[in-house]
Amino acid sequence: QVQLVESGGGSVQAGGSLRLSCAASGFGYSRYYMAWFRQSPGKAREGVALIDTDGTTRYADSVKGRFTISEDNAKNTLFLQMNTLNTEDTAMYYCAAAHSRSGFDFAQYNWNYWGQGTQVTVSS
């Protein structure tokens, strides 16, 4: 049974930091592209950061320089270190796994699996 379980969300003041984790099981983690997405009320879901199977990382412009995606392949766990948070970062954060892609944009990956999400709330 495939599972992606996010944790680490919470409430933080602007300027603070959080580290999200996503524990994966039930599929060949090391062969999948992994990513973090977020969605806030009334807005479309957006890709935040992704990591390819070769370790290459990509970020949305809005989080470049503040967020870092990483993974521990031995533990099948994905991380998102979020620094210098601001109120615009408030959202539900989801991790996702893709087995294939047709390009390098978030929308060009075939996201097969999704987690249930973890809420991040940043107050001013």
mmCIF file of C-alpha atoms in Angstrom:
data_model
loop_
_atom_site.group_PDB
_atom_site.id
_atom_site.type_symbol
_atom_site.label_atom_id
_atom_site.label_comp_id
_atom_site.label_asym_id
_atom_site.label_seq_id
_atom_site.Cartn_x
_atom_site.Cartn_y
_atom_site.Cartn_z
ATOM 1 C CA GLN A 1 0.000 0.000 0.000
ATOM 2 C CA VAL A 2 1.435 3.331 -1.082
ATOM 3 C CA GLN A 3 1.694 5.960 1.625
ATOM 4 C CA LEU A 4 3.052 9.485 1.737
ATOM 5 C CA VAL A 5 2.745 10.927 5.227
ATOM 6 C CA GLU A 6 3.654 14.557 5.810
ATOM 7 C CA SER A 7 4.566 16.033 9.165
ATOM 8 C CA GLY A 8 6.210 19.114 10.612
ATOM 9 C CA GLY A 9 3.626 21.739 9.811
ATOM 10 C CA GLY A 10 2.443 24.234 12.364
ATOM 11 C CA SER A 11 2.082 27.881 13.215
ATOM 12 C CA VAL A 12 5.031 30.219 13.114
ATOM 13 C CA GLN A 13 5.626 33.955 13.057
ATOM 14 C CA ALA A 14 6.888 35.697 9.966
ATOM 15 C CA GLY A 15 10.628 35.323 9.662
ATOM 16 C CA GLY A 16 10.581 31.938 11.328
ATOM 17 C CA SER A 17 11.426 28.474 10.043
ATOM 18 C CA LEU A 18 9.825 25.066 9.753
ATOM 19 C CA ARG A 19 11.013 21.733 8.461
ATOM 20 C CA LEU A 20 8.521 19.462 6.777
ATOM 21 C CA SER A 21 8.999 15.729 6.401
ATOM 22 C CA CYS A 22 7.312 13.221 4.122
ATOM 23 C CA ALA A 23 7.675 9.531 4.948
ATOM 24 C CA ALA A 24 7.153 7.345 1.888
ATOM 25 C CA SER A 25 6.356 3.652 1.727
ATOM 26 C CA GLY A 26 4.870 1.062 -0.603
ATOM 27 C CA PHE A 27 6.730 2.005 -3.791
ATOM 28 C CA GLY A 28 10.270 2.214 -5.157
ATOM 29 C CA TYR A 29 11.100 5.591 -3.661
ATOM 30 C CA SER A 30 14.568 5.968 -5.166
ATOM 31 C CA ARG A 31 13.152 5.628 -8.693
ATOM 32 C CA TYR A 32 10.608 8.409 -8.272
ATOM 33 C CA TYR A 33 10.803 12.145 -8.693
ATOM 34 C CA MET A 34 9.625 13.826 -5.500
ATOM 35 C CA ALA A 35 8.143 17.230 -4.867
ATOM 36 C CA TRP A 36 6.385 19.545 -2.476
ATOM 37 C CA PHE A 37 3.249 21.386 -3.513
ATOM 38 C CA ARG A 38 1.080 23.819 -1.595
ATOM 39 C CA GLN A 39 -2.438 25.111 -1.792
ATOM 40 C CA SER A 40 -4.134 27.904 0.088
ATOM 41 C CA PRO A 41 -7.873 28.622 0.106
ATOM 42 C CA GLY A 42 -9.108 30.091 -3.157
ATOM 43 C CA LYS A 43 -5.832 29.504 -4.937
ATOM 44 C CA ALA A 44 -4.633 26.842 -7.315
ATOM 45 C CA ARG A 45 -2.203 24.248 -6.118
ATOM 46 C CA GLU A 46 1.364 25.240 -6.950
ATOM 47 C CA GLY A 47 4.621 23.404 -7.123
ATOM 48 C CA VAL A 48 7.101 24.595 -4.517
ATOM 49 C CA ALA A 49 10.174 22.401 -4.899
ATOM 50 C CA LEU A 50 11.122 19.178 -6.566
ATOM 51 C CA ILE A 51 14.054 16.799 -6.577
ATOM 52 C CA ASP A 52 14.875 14.538 -9.479
ATOM 53 C CA THR A 53 16.197 11.015 -9.173
ATOM 54 C CA ASP A 54 19.700 12.338 -9.871
ATOM 55 C CA GLY A 55 19.412 14.857 -7.044
ATOM 56 C CA THR A 56 18.784 17.898 -9.226
ATOM 57 C CA THR A 57 16.500 20.364 -7.465
ATOM 58 C CA ARG A 58 14.141 23.027 -8.779
ATOM 59 C CA TYR A 59 12.171 25.684 -6.962
ATOM 60 C CA ALA A 60 9.307 28.033 -7.560
ATOM 61 C CA ASP A 61 10.566 31.584 -7.903
ATOM 62 C CA SER A 62 8.626 32.603 -4.790
ATOM 63 C CA VAL A 63 10.662 30.320 -2.535
ATOM 64 C CA LYS A 64 14.110 30.365 -4.130
ATOM 65 C CA GLY A 65 16.775 31.158 -1.581
ATOM 66 C CA ARG A 66 14.424 30.451 1.342
ATOM 67 C CA PHE A 67 13.344 26.827 0.929
ATOM 68 C CA THR A 68 15.523 23.751 0.501
ATOM 69 C CA ILE A 69 14.315 20.338 -0.620
ATOM 70 C CA SER A 70 16.302 17.278 0.349
ATOM 71 C CA GLU A 71 15.829 13.590 0.905
ATOM 72 C CA ASP A 72 17.175 10.611 2.773
ATOM 73 C CA ASN A 73 16.939 7.728 0.327
ATOM 74 C CA ALA A 74 17.952 5.242 3.000
ATOM 75 C CA LYS A 75 14.884 6.232 5.008
ATOM 76 C CA ASN A 76 12.574 6.992 2.066
ATOM 77 C CA THR A 77 11.968 10.418 3.497
ATOM 78 C CA LEU A 78 11.609 13.772 1.798
ATOM 79 C CA PHE A 79 12.237 17.075 3.558
ATOM 80 C CA LEU A 80 11.477 20.728 3.003
ATOM 81 C CA GLN A 81 13.419 23.230 5.062
ATOM 82 C CA MET A 82 11.562 26.519 5.022
ATOM 83 C CA ASN A 83 13.320 29.646 6.259
ATOM 84 C CA THR A 84 12.343 33.296 6.397
ATOM 85 C CA LEU A 85 8.689 32.388 6.178
ATOM 86 C CA ASN A 86 6.148 35.048 5.339
ATOM 87 C CA THR A 87 2.373 35.182 5.393
ATOM 88 C CA GLU A 88 2.230 34.306 1.674
ATOM 89 C CA ASP A 89 3.635 30.880 2.578
ATOM 90 C CA THR A 90 0.525 29.986 4.563
ATOM 91 C CA ALA A 91 -0.971 26.912 2.907
ATOM 92 C CA MET A 92 -1.519 23.194 3.101
ATOM 93 C CA TYR A 93 1.689 21.521 1.970
ATOM 94 C CA TYR A 94 1.640 18.194 0.147
ATOM 95 C CA CYS A 95 4.361 15.857 -0.971
ATOM 96 C CA ALA A 96 3.999 13.988 -4.250
ATOM 97 C CA ALA A 97 5.795 11.279 -6.183
ATOM 98 C CA ALA A 98 6.112 10.920 -9.961
ATOM 99 C CA HIS A 99 7.433 7.961 -11.920
ATOM 100 C CA SER A 100 7.806 9.761 -15.232
ATOM 101 C CA ARG A 101 7.927 13.181 -16.815
ATOM 102 C CA SER A 102 7.754 14.790 -20.242
ATOM 103 C CA GLY A 103 9.683 17.915 -19.314
ATOM 104 C CA PHE A 104 11.113 19.798 -16.377
ATOM 105 C CA ASP A 105 8.197 21.939 -15.242
ATOM 106 C CA PHE A 106 6.108 20.761 -12.309
ATOM 107 C CA ALA A 107 3.136 20.241 -14.627
ATOM 108 C CA GLN A 108 5.169 17.967 -16.891
ATOM 109 C CA TYR A 109 5.723 15.347 -14.238
ATOM 110 C CA ASN A 110 3.145 12.578 -13.871
ATOM 111 C CA TRP A 111 2.380 12.804 -10.169
ATOM 112 C CA ASN A 112 1.234 9.316 -9.263
ATOM 113 C CA TYR A 113 0.979 9.588 -5.491
ATOM 114 C CA TRP A 114 0.008 12.333 -3.049
ATOM 115 C CA GLY A 115 0.076 12.739 0.687
ATOM 116 C CA GLN A 116 -2.743 14.085 2.840
ATOM 117 C CA GLY A 117 -0.973 17.342 3.576
ATOM 118 C CA THR A 118 0.311 19.286 6.543
ATOM 119 C CA GLN A 119 -0.834 22.808 7.369
ATOM 120 C CA VAL A 120 1.618 25.689 7.590
ATOM 121 C CA THR A 121 0.352 28.963 9.016
ATOM 122 C CA VAL A 122 2.545 32.047 9.132
ATOM 123 C CA SER A 123 1.373 35.033 11.137
ATOM 124 C CA SER A 124 2.625 38.592 10.915
#
